[in-house]
Amino acid sequence: MLIPCIDLQNGQAVQLVQGRKRELAVTDVLGLLEKFKAYEWLHVIDLDAAMGKTPNGKLVRQVCSSARASYGMKIRVGGGIRSLEKAVTVAGWGAEQIIIGSAAFRNGKLNLPFLENLAKKLNASRVVIALDTAKGQITTQGWRKRVKFRAEEVMAQLEPFCGAFLCTDVDREGTMTGANLKWFQSLRKATQHPIIAAGGIKTRREVTALEEVGMDAAVGMAMYKNKLR
């Protein structure tokens, strides 16, 4: 399955290269729903919230409401969800699943008490744990910090607390240089849970290759630039 992404920054939908350099911005965020209406799922990520800046909560709510009501899309929301209260609030906006990244770790270790409480509160099936990776290590805090783990090392421990994993290759994110299929294949061997792959995906052939190993593909830059072939 191919999943389009709406990454929010300063009230706009943006695409960043490796999480830092802004490549493009779209002011008509809700207008993107028409562009993506053929897809079953949509990812909405509040980049400002992830980086500890003023969140785009109102806009996230609007996107969730319109995507569900007008287009029948299912939504995953992530970015800055680091407390039970915030997770419950976002789930109440109409998100089928919420994405947890930084909060899955604390002081360089797995934050299992938080994840256990979250799974009880929302049901583990509604939780997606993001294992964004740069230079082989998991990154947190809007891709600004790293923890000592590799994604494949922690998946088994995290399985009881989530319904799926979102694995982003930060080194290739926004570059359209092609998916690191070898890395994604190594992740597939580490868990039986569903995996959503992201980072560098630029062709439908790559989407098909990921599908063949049992993964969905979250695509941003190639879709915004209409270069997914």
mmCIF file of C-alpha atoms in Angstrom:
data_model
loop_
_atom_site.group_PDB
_atom_site.id
_atom_site.type_symbol
_atom_site.label_atom_id
_atom_site.label_comp_id
_atom_site.label_asym_id
_atom_site.label_seq_id
_atom_site.Cartn_x
_atom_site.Cartn_y
_atom_site.Cartn_z
ATOM 1 C CA MET A 1 0.000 0.000 0.000
ATOM 2 C CA LEU A 2 1.199 3.471 -0.857
ATOM 3 C CA ILE A 3 0.529 6.094 1.830
ATOM 4 C CA PRO A 4 0.830 9.854 1.142
ATOM 5 C CA CYS A 5 2.203 12.124 3.858
ATOM 6 C CA ILE A 6 1.302 15.618 5.026
ATOM 7 C CA ASP A 7 4.112 17.062 7.160
ATOM 8 C CA LEU A 8 3.114 20.308 8.872
ATOM 9 C CA GLN A 9 5.381 23.236 9.686
ATOM 10 C CA ASN A 10 4.245 26.809 10.390
ATOM 11 C CA GLY A 11 0.744 26.065 9.111
ATOM 12 C CA GLN A 12 1.987 24.699 5.783
ATOM 13 C CA ALA A 13 2.543 21.245 4.333
ATOM 14 C CA VAL A 14 6.276 20.946 3.758
ATOM 15 C CA GLN A 15 8.819 18.504 2.471
ATOM 16 C CA LEU A 16 12.224 18.517 4.099
ATOM 17 C CA VAL A 17 15.455 16.904 2.975
ATOM 18 C CA GLN A 18 16.823 14.703 5.772
ATOM 19 C CA GLY A 19 14.533 16.499 8.200
ATOM 20 C CA ARG A 20 16.347 19.827 7.903
ATOM 21 C CA LYS A 21 16.398 21.653 4.581
ATOM 22 C CA ARG A 22 12.975 22.756 3.340
ATOM 23 C CA GLU A 23 12.540 21.753 -0.284
ATOM 24 C CA LEU A 24 8.954 22.860 -0.839
ATOM 25 C CA ALA A 25 5.886 24.197 0.978
ATOM 26 C CA VAL A 26 2.157 24.079 0.212
ATOM 27 C CA THR A 27 -0.096 26.678 1.797
ATOM 28 C CA ASP A 28 -3.402 25.027 0.851
ATOM 29 C CA VAL A 29 -3.044 22.061 3.177
ATOM 30 C CA LEU A 30 -6.657 20.920 2.991
ATOM 31 C CA GLY A 31 -6.433 21.098 -0.802
ATOM 32 C CA LEU A 32 -3.944 18.230 -0.687
ATOM 33 C CA LEU A 33 -6.731 15.911 0.391
ATOM 34 C CA GLU A 34 -8.188 16.158 -3.105
ATOM 35 C CA LYS A 35 -4.786 15.184 -4.522
ATOM 36 C CA PHE A 36 -4.521 12.196 -2.199
ATOM 37 C CA LYS A 37 -8.182 11.133 -2.155
ATOM 38 C CA ALA A 38 -7.598 7.842 -3.962
ATOM 39 C CA TYR A 39 -5.533 6.460 -1.074
ATOM 40 C CA GLU A 40 -6.938 4.561 1.889
ATOM 41 C CA TRP A 41 -4.489 5.873 4.491
ATOM 42 C CA LEU A 42 -2.919 9.269 5.142
ATOM 43 C CA HIS A 43 -0.035 10.211 7.439
ATOM 44 C CA VAL A 44 -0.219 13.600 9.152
ATOM 45 C CA ILE A 45 2.945 14.616 11.009
ATOM 46 C CA ASP A 46 3.239 17.801 13.062
ATOM 47 C CA LEU A 47 6.916 18.630 12.580
ATOM 48 C CA ASP A 48 6.737 21.704 14.800
ATOM 49 C CA ALA A 49 5.369 19.644 17.686
ATOM 50 C CA ALA A 50 8.083 17.034 17.112
ATOM 51 C CA MET A 51 10.755 19.723 17.371
ATOM 52 C CA GLY A 52 9.274 21.300 20.488
ATOM 53 C CA LYS A 53 7.890 24.355 18.698
ATOM 54 C CA THR A 54 4.339 25.728 18.604
ATOM 55 C CA PRO A 55 2.192 22.810 17.423
ATOM 56 C CA ASN A 56 -0.248 22.855 14.521
ATOM 57 C CA GLY A 57 -3.013 21.217 16.548
ATOM 58 C CA LYS A 58 -5.947 23.082 15.028
ATOM 59 C CA LEU A 59 -4.780 22.306 11.499
ATOM 60 C CA VAL A 60 -4.176 18.652 12.348
ATOM 61 C CA ARG A 61 -7.757 18.429 13.633
ATOM 62 C CA GLN A 62 -9.070 20.031 10.445
ATOM 63 C CA VAL A 63 -7.128 17.634 8.232
ATOM 64 C CA CYS A 64 -8.333 14.625 10.242
ATOM 65 C CA SER A 65 -11.946 15.773 10.117
ATOM 66 C CA SER A 66 -11.954 16.574 6.395
ATOM 67 C CA ALA A 67 -10.034 13.455 5.385
ATOM 68 C CA ARG A 68 -12.500 11.231 7.206
ATOM 69 C CA ALA A 69 -15.734 13.046 6.435
ATOM 70 C CA SER A 70 -15.126 14.087 2.836
ATOM 71 C CA TYR A 71 -12.871 11.326 1.538
ATOM 72 C CA GLY A 72 -13.300 8.358 3.884
ATOM 73 C CA MET A 73 -9.572 8.170 4.519
ATOM 74 C CA LYS A 74 -7.963 6.592 7.560
ATOM 75 C CA ILE A 75 -5.392 8.756 9.341
ATOM 76 C CA ARG A 76 -2.255 8.175 11.340
ATOM 77 C CA VAL A 77 -1.083 11.217 13.283
ATOM 78 C CA GLY A 78 2.380 11.747 14.745
ATOM 79 C CA GLY A 79 4.735 14.449 15.914
ATOM 80 C CA GLY A 80 5.288 15.501 19.509
ATOM 81 C CA ILE A 81 2.950 12.945 21.090
ATOM 82 C CA ARG A 82 4.869 12.376 24.314
ATOM 83 C CA SER A 83 2.218 11.981 27.010
ATOM 84 C CA LEU A 84 -0.837 9.833 27.618
ATOM 85 C CA GLU A 85 -2.994 12.955 27.663
ATOM 86 C CA LYS A 86 -1.768 14.123 24.258
ATOM 87 C CA ALA A 87 -2.169 10.646 22.793
ATOM 88 C CA VAL A 88 -5.773 10.393 23.966
ATOM 89 C CA THR A 89 -6.506 13.904 22.705
ATOM 90 C CA VAL A 90 -5.131 13.208 19.225
ATOM 91 C CA ALA A 91 -6.963 9.886 19.054
ATOM 92 C CA GLY A 92 -10.115 11.860 19.789
ATOM 93 C CA TRP A 93 -9.513 14.004 16.699
ATOM 94 C CA GLY A 94 -10.386 11.022 14.549
ATOM 95 C CA ALA A 95 -6.999 9.380 14.076
ATOM 96 C CA GLU A 96 -7.268 5.616 13.655
ATOM 97 C CA GLN A 97 -3.696 5.288 14.869
ATOM 98 C CA ILE A 98 -1.189 7.528 16.588
ATOM 99 C CA ILE A 99 2.544 7.497 15.946
ATOM 100 C CA ILE A 100 4.894 7.452 18.930
ATOM 101 C CA GLY A 101 8.577 8.177 18.399
ATOM 102 C CA SER A 102 10.601 10.038 21.008
ATOM 103 C CA ALA A 103 8.352 8.992 23.896
ATOM 104 C CA ALA A 104 9.208 5.347 23.265
ATOM 105 C CA PHE A 105 12.627 6.132 24.721
ATOM 106 C CA ARG A 106 13.749 7.778 27.950
ATOM 107 C CA ASN A 107 17.282 8.443 29.125
ATOM 108 C CA GLY A 108 18.601 6.364 26.261
ATOM 109 C CA LYS A 109 16.517 3.323 27.173
ATOM 110 C CA LEU A 110 13.173 1.888 26.120
ATOM 111 C CA ASN A 111 10.353 3.673 27.940
ATOM 112 C CA LEU A 112 8.341 0.522 28.542
ATOM 113 C CA PRO A 113 6.181 1.824 31.448
ATOM 114 C CA PHE A 114 4.861 4.632 29.232
ATOM 115 C CA LEU A 115 4.223 2.299 26.318
ATOM 116 C CA GLU A 116 2.466 -0.213 28.550
ATOM 117 C CA ASN A 117 0.143 2.456 29.926
ATOM 118 C CA LEU A 118 -0.487 3.807 26.436
ATOM 119 C CA ALA A 119 -1.355 0.367 25.075
ATOM 120 C CA LYS A 120 -3.845 -0.109 27.921
ATOM 121 C CA LYS A 121 -5.365 3.327 27.403
ATOM 122 C CA LEU A 122 -5.783 3.211 23.625
ATOM 123 C CA ASN A 123 -5.300 -0.464 22.773
ATOM 124 C CA ALA A 124 -1.946 -1.472 21.295
ATOM 125 C CA SER A 125 -3.495 -1.881 17.834
ATOM 126 C CA ARG A 126 -3.962 1.906 17.629
ATOM 127 C CA VAL A 127 -0.293 2.634 18.369
ATOM 128 C CA VAL A 128 2.446 2.826 15.728
ATOM 129 C CA ILE A 129 5.993 3.115 17.028
ATOM 130 C CA ALA A 130 8.337 5.157 14.841
ATOM 131 C CA LEU A 131 11.895 3.854 14.624
ATOM 132 C CA ASP A 132 13.471 6.613 12.531
ATOM 133 C CA THR A 133 17.072 5.793 11.756
ATOM 134 C CA ALA A 134 20.106 7.876 10.762
ATOM 135 C CA LYS A 135 23.574 6.411 10.291
ATOM 136 C CA GLY A 136 22.256 3.129 11.656
ATOM 137 C CA GLN A 137 20.959 4.514 14.960
ATOM 138 C CA ILE A 138 17.429 5.421 16.051
ATOM 139 C CA THR A 139 16.849 9.178 16.188
ATOM 140 C CA THR A 140 14.396 11.129 18.357
ATOM 141 C CA GLN A 141 13.334 14.721 19.128
ATOM 142 C CA GLY A 142 12.586 15.633 15.535
ATOM 143 C CA TRP A 143 15.638 13.686 14.318
ATOM 144 C CA ARG A 144 17.938 15.880 16.419
ATOM 145 C CA LYS A 145 19.095 13.273 18.953
ATOM 146 C CA ARG A 146 20.157 9.654 18.757
ATOM 147 C CA VAL A 147 19.793 6.678 21.036
ATOM 148 C CA LYS A 148 22.223 3.781 21.063
ATOM 149 C CA PHE A 149 19.814 1.243 19.594
ATOM 150 C CA ARG A 150 19.346 -0.004 16.077
ATOM 151 C CA ALA A 151 15.760 -0.560 14.993
ATOM 152 C CA GLU A 152 16.102 -4.308 14.526
ATOM 153 C CA GLU A 153 17.464 -4.665 18.073
ATOM 154 C CA VAL A 154 14.358 -3.344 19.814
ATOM 155 C CA MET A 155 11.444 -4.466 17.676
ATOM 156 C CA ALA A 156 10.789 -7.711 19.542
ATOM 157 C CA GLN A 157 10.612 -5.896 22.896
ATOM 158 C CA LEU A 158 8.272 -3.253 21.488
ATOM 159 C CA GLU A 159 5.843 -5.595 19.728
ATOM 160 C CA PRO A 160 3.453 -6.001 22.708
ATOM 161 C CA PHE A 161 2.836 -2.247 22.827
ATOM 162 C CA CYS A 162 1.995 -1.435 19.202
ATOM 163 C CA GLY A 163 0.161 -2.597 16.140
ATOM 164 C CA ALA A 164 2.854 -1.607 13.633
ATOM 165 C CA PHE A 165 6.218 0.087 13.141
ATOM 166 C CA LEU A 166 6.982 3.143 11.023
ATOM 167 C CA CYS A 167 10.605 2.946 9.907
ATOM 168 C CA THR A 168 12.096 5.989 8.210
ATOM 169 C CA ASP A 169 15.525 6.041 6.608
ATOM 170 C CA VAL A 170 16.415 9.587 7.659
ATOM 171 C CA ASP A 171 19.584 9.614 5.555
ATOM 172 C CA ARG A 172 17.455 9.303 2.414
ATOM 173 C CA GLU A 173 14.343 11.173 3.567
ATOM 174 C CA GLY A 174 13.305 13.757 0.976
ATOM 175 C CA THR A 175 16.198 12.935 -1.356
ATOM 176 C CA MET A 176 14.348 10.737 -3.879
ATOM 177 C CA THR A 177 17.539 8.685 -4.184
ATOM 178 C CA GLY A 178 15.706 5.382 -3.885
ATOM 179 C CA ALA A 179 14.693 3.178 -0.976
ATOM 180 C CA ASN A 180 17.348 1.254 0.950
ATOM 181 C CA LEU A 181 15.705 -2.089 0.282
ATOM 182 C CA LYS A 182 18.489 -4.037 1.983
ATOM 183 C CA TRP A 183 17.831 -2.189 5.261
ATOM 184 C CA PHE A 184 14.086 -2.664 5.036
ATOM 185 C CA GLN A 185 14.574 -6.376 4.346
ATOM 186 C CA SER A 186 16.692 -6.663 7.501
ATOM 187 C CA LEU A 187 13.879 -5.049 9.476
ATOM 188 C CA ARG A 188 11.364 -7.488 8.027
ATOM 189 C CA LYS A 189 13.369 -10.347 9.525
ATOM 190 C CA ALA A 190 13.250 -8.738 12.982
ATOM 191 C CA THR A 191 9.466 -8.630 13.478
ATOM 192 C CA GLN A 192 6.200 -10.128 12.318
ATOM 193 C CA HIS A 193 4.405 -6.816 12.942
ATOM 194 C CA PRO A 194 3.305 -4.667 10.000
ATOM 195 C CA ILE A 195 6.009 -2.215 8.877
ATOM 196 C CA ILE A 196 5.519 1.086 7.063
ATOM 197 C CA ALA A 197 8.683 2.013 5.181
ATOM 198 C CA ALA A 198 9.700 5.604 4.451
ATOM 199 C CA GLY A 199 12.693 7.495 3.137
ATOM 200 C CA GLY A 200 13.933 8.059 -0.409
ATOM 201 C CA ILE A 201 11.158 6.093 -2.146
ATOM 202 C CA LYS A 202 10.810 7.393 -5.695
ATOM 203 C CA THR A 203 9.363 4.673 -7.946
ATOM 204 C CA ARG A 204 6.372 2.364 -7.996
ATOM 205 C CA ARG A 205 8.835 -0.462 -8.571
ATOM 206 C CA GLU A 206 10.223 0.232 -5.087
ATOM 207 C CA VAL A 207 6.708 0.325 -3.659
ATOM 208 C CA THR A 208 6.110 -3.079 -5.247
ATOM 209 C CA ALA A 209 9.428 -4.413 -3.906
ATOM 210 C CA LEU A 210 8.445 -3.321 -0.407
ATOM 211 C CA GLU A 211 5.013 -4.876 -0.843
ATOM 212 C CA GLU A 212 6.676 -8.167 -1.766
ATOM 213 C CA VAL A 213 8.403 -8.252 1.635
ATOM 214 C CA GLY A 214 5.175 -7.308 3.380
ATOM 215 C CA MET A 215 5.623 -3.562 3.858
ATOM 216 C CA ASP A 216 3.572 -0.476 3.069
ATOM 217 C CA ALA A 217 5.339 2.587 1.679
ATOM 218 C CA ALA A 218 4.903 6.129 3.016
ATOM 219 C CA VAL A 219 5.866 8.562 0.276
ATOM 220 C CA GLY A 220 6.308 12.316 0.427
ATOM 221 C CA MET A 221 8.644 14.177 -1.921
ATOM 222 C CA ALA A 222 8.063 12.017 -5.008
ATOM 223 C CA MET A 223 4.306 12.498 -4.702
ATOM 224 C CA TYR A 224 4.500 16.241 -4.124
ATOM 225 C CA LYS A 225 6.729 16.648 -7.164
ATOM 226 C CA ASN A 226 4.608 14.233 -9.223
ATOM 227 C CA LYS A 227 7.669 12.129 -9.960
ATOM 228 C CA LEU A 228 6.481 8.773 -8.675
ATOM 229 C CA ARG A 229 6.694 6.576 -11.754
#
